[in-house]
Coordinates of N, CA and C in Angstrom, one line a residue:
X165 N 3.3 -46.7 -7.5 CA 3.5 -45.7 -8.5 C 2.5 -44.6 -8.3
X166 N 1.2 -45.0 -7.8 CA 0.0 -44.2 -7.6 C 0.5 -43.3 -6.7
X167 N 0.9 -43.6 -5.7 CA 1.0 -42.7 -4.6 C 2.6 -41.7 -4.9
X168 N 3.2 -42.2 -5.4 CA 4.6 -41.5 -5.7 C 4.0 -40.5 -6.8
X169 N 3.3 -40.3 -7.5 CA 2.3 -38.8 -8.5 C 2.0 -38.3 -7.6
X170 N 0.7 -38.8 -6.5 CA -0.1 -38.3 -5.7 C 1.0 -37.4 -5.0
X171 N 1.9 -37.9 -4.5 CA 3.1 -36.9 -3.4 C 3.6 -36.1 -4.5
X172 N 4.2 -36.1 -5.7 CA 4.4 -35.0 -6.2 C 3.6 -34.3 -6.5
X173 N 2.7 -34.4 -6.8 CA 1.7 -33.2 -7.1 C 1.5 -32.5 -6.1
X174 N 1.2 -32.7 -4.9 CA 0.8 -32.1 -3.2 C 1.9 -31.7 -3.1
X175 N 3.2 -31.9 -3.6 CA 4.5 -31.4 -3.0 C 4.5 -30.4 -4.3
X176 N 4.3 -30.2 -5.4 CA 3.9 -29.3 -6.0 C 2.7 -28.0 -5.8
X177 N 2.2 -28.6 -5.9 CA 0.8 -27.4 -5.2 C 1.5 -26.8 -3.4
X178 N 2.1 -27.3 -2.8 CA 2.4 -27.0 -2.0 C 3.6 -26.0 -2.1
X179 N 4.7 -26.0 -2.6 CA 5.5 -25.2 -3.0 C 4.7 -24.2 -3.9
X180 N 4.4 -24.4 -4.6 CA 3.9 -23.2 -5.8 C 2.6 -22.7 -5.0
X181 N 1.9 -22.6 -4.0 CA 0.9 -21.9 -3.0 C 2.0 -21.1 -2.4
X182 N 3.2 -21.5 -1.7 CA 4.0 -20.6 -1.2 C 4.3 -19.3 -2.1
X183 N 4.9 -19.3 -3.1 CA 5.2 -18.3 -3.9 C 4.5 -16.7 -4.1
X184 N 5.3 -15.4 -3.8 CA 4.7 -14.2 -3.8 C 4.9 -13.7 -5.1
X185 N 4.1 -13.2 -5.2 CA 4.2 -12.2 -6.5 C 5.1 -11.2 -6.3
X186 N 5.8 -10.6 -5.8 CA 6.5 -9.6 -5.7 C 7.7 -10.0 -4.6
X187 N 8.9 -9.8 -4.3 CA 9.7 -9.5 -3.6 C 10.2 -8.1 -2.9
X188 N 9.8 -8.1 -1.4 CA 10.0 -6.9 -0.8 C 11.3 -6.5 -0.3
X189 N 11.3 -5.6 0.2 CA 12.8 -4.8 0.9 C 12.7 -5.7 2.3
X190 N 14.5 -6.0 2.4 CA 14.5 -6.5 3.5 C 14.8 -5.4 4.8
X191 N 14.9 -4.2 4.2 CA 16.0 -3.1 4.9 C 14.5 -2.3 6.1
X192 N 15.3 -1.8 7.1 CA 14.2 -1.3 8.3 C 14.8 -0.4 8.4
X193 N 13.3 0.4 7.8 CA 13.1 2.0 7.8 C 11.9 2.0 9.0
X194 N 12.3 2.6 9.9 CA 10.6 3.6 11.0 C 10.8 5.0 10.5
X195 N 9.6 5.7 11.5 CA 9.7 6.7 11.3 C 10.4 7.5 11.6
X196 N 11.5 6.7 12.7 CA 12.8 7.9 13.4 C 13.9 8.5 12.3
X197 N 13.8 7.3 11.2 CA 14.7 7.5 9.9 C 14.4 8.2 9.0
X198 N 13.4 9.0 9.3 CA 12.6 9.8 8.0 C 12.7 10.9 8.4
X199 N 12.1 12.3 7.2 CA 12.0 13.3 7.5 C 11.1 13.8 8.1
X200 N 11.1 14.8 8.7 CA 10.0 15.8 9.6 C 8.6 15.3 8.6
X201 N 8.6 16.0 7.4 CA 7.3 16.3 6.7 C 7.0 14.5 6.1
X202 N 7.6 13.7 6.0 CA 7.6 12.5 6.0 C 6.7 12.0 7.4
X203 N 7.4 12.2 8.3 CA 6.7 11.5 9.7 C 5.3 12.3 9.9
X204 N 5.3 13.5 9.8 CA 3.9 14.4 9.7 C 2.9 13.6 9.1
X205 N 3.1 13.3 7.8 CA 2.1 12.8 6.9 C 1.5 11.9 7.3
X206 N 2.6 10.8 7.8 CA 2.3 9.3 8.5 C 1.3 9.9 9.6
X207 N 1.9 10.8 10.8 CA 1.2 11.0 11.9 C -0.3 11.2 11.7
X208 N -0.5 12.3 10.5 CA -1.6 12.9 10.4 C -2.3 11.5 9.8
X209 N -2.0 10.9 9.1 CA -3.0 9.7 8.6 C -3.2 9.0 9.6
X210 N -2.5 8.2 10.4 CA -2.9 7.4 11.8 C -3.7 8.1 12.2
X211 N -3.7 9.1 12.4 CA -5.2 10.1 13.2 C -6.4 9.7 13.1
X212 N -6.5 9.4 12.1 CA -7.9 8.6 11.2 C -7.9 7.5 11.4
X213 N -7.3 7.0 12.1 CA -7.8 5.2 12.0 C -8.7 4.8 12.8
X214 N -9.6 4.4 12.1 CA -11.3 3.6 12.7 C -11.8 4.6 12.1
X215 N -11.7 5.5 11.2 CA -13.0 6.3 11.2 C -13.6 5.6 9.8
X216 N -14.9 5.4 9.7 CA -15.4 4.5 8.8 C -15.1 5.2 7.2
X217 N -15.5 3.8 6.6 CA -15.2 4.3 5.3 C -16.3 5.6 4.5
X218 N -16.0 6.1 3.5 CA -17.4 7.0 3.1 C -16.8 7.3 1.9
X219 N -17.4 7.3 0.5 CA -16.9 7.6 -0.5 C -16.6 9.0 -0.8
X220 N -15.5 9.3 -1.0 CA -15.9 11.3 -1.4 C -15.0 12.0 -0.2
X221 N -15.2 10.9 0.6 CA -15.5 11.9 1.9 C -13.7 12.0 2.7
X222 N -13.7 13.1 3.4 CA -12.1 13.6 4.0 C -12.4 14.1 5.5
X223 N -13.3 13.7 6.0 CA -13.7 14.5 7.9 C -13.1 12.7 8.4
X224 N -13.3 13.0 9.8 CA -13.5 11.9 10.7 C -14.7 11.2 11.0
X225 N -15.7 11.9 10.4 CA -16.9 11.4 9.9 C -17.4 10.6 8.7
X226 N -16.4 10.2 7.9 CA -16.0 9.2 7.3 C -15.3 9.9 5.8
X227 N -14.2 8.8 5.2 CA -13.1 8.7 4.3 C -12.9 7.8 3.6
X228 N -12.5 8.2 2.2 CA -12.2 6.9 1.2 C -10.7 6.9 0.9
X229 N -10.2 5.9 0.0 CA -8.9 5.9 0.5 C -8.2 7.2 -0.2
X230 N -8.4 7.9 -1.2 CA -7.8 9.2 -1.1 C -8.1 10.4 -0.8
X231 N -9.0 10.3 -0.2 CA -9.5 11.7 0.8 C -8.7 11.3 2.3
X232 N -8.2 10.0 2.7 CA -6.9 10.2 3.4 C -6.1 10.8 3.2
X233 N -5.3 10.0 2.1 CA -4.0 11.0 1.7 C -4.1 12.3 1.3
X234 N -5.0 12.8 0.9 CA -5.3 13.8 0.5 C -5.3 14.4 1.8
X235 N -5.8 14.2 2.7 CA -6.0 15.4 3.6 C -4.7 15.1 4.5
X236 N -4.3 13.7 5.1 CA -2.7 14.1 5.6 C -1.6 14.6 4.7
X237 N -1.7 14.3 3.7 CA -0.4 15.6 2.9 C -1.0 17.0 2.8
X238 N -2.0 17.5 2.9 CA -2.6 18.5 2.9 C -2.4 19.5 3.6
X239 N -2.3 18.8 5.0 CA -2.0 19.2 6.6 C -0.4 19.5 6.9
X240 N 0.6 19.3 5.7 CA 1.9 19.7 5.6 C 2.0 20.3 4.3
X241 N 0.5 21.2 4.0 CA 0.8 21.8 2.8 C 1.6 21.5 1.4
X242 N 1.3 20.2 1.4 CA 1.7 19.6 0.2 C 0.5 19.0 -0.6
X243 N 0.3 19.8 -2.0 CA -0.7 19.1 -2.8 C -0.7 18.1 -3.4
X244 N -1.8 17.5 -3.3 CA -2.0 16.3 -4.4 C -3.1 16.2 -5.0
X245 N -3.3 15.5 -6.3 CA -4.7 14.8 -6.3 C -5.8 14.2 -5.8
X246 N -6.8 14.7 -5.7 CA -8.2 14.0 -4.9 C -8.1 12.6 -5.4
X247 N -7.6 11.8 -6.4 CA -7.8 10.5 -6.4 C -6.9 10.2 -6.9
X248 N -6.9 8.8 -6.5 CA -5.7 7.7 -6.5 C -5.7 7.4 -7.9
X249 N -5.8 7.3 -8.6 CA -5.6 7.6 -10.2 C -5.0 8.3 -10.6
X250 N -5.5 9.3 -10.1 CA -4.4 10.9 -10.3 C -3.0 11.3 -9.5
X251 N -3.4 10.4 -8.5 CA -1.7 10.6 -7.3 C -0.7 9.5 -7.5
X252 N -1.9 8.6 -8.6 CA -0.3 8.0 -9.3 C 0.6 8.3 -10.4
X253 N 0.1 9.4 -10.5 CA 1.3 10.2 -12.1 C 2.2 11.1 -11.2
X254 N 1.6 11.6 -10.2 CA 2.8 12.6 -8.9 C 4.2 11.7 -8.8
X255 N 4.6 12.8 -8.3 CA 6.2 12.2 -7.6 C 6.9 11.0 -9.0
X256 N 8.1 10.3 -8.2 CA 9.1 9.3 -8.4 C 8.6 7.9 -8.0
X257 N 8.6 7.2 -9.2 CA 8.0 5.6 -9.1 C 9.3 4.8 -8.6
X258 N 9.3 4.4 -7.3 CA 9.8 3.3 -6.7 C 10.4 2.3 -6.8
X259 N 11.5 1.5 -6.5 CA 11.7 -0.1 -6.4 C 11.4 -0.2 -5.1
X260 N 10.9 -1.1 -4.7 CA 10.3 -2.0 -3.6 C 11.5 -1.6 -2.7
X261 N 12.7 -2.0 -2.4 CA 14.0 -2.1 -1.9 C 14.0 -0.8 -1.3
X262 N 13.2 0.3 -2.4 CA 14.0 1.9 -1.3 C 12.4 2.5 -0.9
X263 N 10.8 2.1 -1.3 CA 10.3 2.3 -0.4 C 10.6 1.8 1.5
X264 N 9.8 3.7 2.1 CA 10.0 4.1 3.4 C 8.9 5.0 3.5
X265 N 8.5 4.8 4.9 CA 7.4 5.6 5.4 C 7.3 7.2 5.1
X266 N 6.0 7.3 4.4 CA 5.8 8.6 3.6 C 5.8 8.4 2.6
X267 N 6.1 6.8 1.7 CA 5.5 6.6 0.1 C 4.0 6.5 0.1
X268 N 3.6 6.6 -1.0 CA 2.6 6.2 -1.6 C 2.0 4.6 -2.1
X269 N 1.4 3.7 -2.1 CA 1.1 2.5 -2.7 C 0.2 2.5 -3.4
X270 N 0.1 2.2 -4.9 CA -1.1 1.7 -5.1 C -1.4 0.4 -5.6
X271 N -2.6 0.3 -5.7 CA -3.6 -1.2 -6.4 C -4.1 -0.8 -7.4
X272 N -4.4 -2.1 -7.7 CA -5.8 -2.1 -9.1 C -6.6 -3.2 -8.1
X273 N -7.7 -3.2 -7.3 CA -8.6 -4.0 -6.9 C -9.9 -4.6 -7.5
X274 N -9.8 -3.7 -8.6 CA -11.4 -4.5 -9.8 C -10.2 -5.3 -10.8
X275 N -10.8 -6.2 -10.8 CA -9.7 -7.3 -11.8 C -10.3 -6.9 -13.2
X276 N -12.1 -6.8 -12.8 CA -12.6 -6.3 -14.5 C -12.1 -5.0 -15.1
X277 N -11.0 -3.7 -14.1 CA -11.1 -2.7 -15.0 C -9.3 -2.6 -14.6
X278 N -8.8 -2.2 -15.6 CA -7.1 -2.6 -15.5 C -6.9 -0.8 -15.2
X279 N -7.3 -0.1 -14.1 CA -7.2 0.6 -13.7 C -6.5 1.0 -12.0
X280 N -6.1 1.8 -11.6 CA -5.6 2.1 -10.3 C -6.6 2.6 -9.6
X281 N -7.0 2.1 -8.7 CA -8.4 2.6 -7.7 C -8.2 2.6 -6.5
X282 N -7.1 2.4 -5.7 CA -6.9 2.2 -4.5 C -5.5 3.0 -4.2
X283 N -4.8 3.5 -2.8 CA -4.0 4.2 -2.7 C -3.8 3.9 -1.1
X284 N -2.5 4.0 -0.4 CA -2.2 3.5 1.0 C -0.8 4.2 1.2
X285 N -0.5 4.3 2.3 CA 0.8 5.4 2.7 C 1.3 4.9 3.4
X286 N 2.4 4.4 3.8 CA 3.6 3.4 3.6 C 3.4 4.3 5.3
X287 N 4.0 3.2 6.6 CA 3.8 3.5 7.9 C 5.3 3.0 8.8
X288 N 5.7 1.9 7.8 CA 7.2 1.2 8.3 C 6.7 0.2 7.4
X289 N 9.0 -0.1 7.0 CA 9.5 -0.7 6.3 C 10.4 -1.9 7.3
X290 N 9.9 -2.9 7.7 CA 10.8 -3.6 8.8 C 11.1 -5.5 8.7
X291 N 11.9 -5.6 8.2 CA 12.4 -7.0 7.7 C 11.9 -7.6 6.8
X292 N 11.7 -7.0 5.8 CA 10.5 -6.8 4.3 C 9.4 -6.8 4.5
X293 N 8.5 -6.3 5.7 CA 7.3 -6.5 6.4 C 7.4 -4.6 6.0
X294 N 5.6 -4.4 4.8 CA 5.7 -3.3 4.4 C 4.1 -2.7 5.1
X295 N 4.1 -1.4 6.1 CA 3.2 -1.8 6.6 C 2.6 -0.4 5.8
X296 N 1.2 -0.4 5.8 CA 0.5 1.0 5.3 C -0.6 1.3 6.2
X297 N -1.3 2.6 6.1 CA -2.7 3.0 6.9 C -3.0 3.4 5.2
X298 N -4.6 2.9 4.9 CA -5.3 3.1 4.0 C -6.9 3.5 4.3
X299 N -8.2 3.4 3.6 CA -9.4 3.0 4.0 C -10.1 2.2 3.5
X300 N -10.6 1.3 3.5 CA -10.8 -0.1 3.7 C -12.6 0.1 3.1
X301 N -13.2 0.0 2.4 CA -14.3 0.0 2.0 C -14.8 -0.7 3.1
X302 N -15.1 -2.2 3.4 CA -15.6 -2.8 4.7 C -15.1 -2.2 6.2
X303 N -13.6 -1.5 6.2 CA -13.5 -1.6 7.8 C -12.9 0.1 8.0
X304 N -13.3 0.5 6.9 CA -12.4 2.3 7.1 C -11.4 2.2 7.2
X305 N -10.7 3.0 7.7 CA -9.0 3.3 7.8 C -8.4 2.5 9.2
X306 N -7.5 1.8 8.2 CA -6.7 0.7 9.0 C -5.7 0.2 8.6
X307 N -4.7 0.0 9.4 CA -3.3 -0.6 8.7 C -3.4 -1.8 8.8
X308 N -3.0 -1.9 7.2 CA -3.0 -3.9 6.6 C -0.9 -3.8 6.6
X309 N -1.0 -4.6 5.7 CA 0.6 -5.5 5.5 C 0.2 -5.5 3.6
X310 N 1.4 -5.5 3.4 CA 1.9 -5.2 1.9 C 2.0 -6.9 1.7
X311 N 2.2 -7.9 2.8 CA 2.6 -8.9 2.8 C 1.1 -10.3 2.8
X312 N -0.1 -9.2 3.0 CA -1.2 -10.2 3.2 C -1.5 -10.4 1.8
X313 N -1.9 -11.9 1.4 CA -2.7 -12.1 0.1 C -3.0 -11.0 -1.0
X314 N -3.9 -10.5 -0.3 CA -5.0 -9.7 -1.2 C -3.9 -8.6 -1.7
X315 N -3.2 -8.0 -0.9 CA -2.6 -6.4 -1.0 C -1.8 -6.8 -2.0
X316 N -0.9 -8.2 -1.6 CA -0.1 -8.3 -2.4 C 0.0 -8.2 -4.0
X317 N -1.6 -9.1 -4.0 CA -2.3 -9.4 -5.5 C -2.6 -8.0 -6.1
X318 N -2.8 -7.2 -5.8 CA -3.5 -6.0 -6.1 C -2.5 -5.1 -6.6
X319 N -1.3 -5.1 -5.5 CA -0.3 -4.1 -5.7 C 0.3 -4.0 -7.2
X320 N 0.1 -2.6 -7.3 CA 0.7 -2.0 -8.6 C 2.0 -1.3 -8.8
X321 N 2.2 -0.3 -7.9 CA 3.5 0.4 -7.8 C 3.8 1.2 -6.3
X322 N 4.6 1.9 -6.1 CA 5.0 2.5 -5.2 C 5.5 3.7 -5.8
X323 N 4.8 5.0 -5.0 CA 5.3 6.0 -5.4 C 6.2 7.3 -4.6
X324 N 7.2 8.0 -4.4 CA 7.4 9.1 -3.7 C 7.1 10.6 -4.0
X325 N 6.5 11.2 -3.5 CA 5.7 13.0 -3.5 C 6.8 13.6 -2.3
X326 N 7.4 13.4 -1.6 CA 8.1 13.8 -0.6 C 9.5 13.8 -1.1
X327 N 10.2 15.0 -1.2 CA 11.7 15.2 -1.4 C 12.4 15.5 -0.4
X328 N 12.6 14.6 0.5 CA 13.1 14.3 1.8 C 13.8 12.7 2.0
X329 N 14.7 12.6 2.4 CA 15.2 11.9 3.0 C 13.9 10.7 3.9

C-alpha cells in the first residue's frame, strides 16, 4: 500500500511539473510572411545581438531591453516609448494564436513589483515555438524561446505597433 501512494504521488508531481502556464500558437509565421516594415524592425534588432547589456543605453556599445526596440522601430521611423512600461499601452493587445514577427512581448521579471519591466520582439512563430531577440541583463541581446521556463513564467502580454500584415 506504501509504495502504491509513493507511485502516485511521483506520478503526480510528474505530470503537474509538465504543465505550462500559457498555451501558444501552433501556426508558422517567418519573416517571408510579414510586412516590409515588420521584417525591417526584426532585421534591425538582430543587428544587435551580442552587444552587451547597458542600462539606458541604445549604441552597440551596449543596450537595455528597450533601448532595442526603441532604436529598431526607430530605424523605420516608427515611434515608441523609451520604456517597456510605456510600449506596453501602444498598439493592439494580442492572443497568443495571432502573434507574428514584429510583435512586441512583455514580462514582469521582479515578482516583488507587479509591474512590466522587460520587453522582446517576436523573430518567428514556428509550431508554437515563439522565438524573440531581447537584452538579457547577464548576456545582452540574445534570442531566447517564449517556450523556456523563465520567459514563460514572466510573460505578461503580447502586443502589435505595426499595422501591417
Amino acid at each position: 500500500m506504501r509504495t502504491f501512494w509513493l507511485l502516485f504521488v511521483c506520478s503526480f508531481l510528474l505530470i503537474s511539473c509538465g504543465s505550462s502556464k500559457r498555451s501558444f500558437s501552433d501556426n508558422n509565421v517567418s519573416l517571408e510572411k510579414v510586412g516590409k516594415k515588420r521584417t525591417n524592425v526584426v532585421e534591425n534588432a538582430l543587428k544587435f545581438e551580442g552587444t552587451p547589456y547597458k542600462y539606458g543605453g541604445t549604441t552597440k556599445s551596449g543596450m537595455d531591453c528597450s533601448g532595442l526596440i526603441y532604436v529598431a522601430f526607430q530605424k523605420e521611423n516608427i515611434p515608441l516609448p523609451r520604456t517597456s512600461r510605456a510600449m506596453s499601452l501602444e498598439g493592439e493587445r494580442l492572443k497568443m494564436r495571432e502573434v507574428s514577427p514584429g510583435d512586441l512581448l512583455f514580462f514582469q521579471t521582479n515578482k516583488n513589483r507587479n509591474v512590466i519591466n522587460h520587453v522582446g520582439l517576436v523573430i518567428s512563430v514556428s509550431d508554437g515555438e515563439i522565438a524573440f531577440v531581447h537584452s538579457s541583463t547577464s548576456r545582452g541581446v540574445i534570442v531566447s524561446s517564449l517556450s523556456q521556463a523563465y520567459w514563460n513564467e514572466a510573460f505578461m502580454m503580447a502586443r502589435r505597433v505595426i499595422d501591417e500584415p
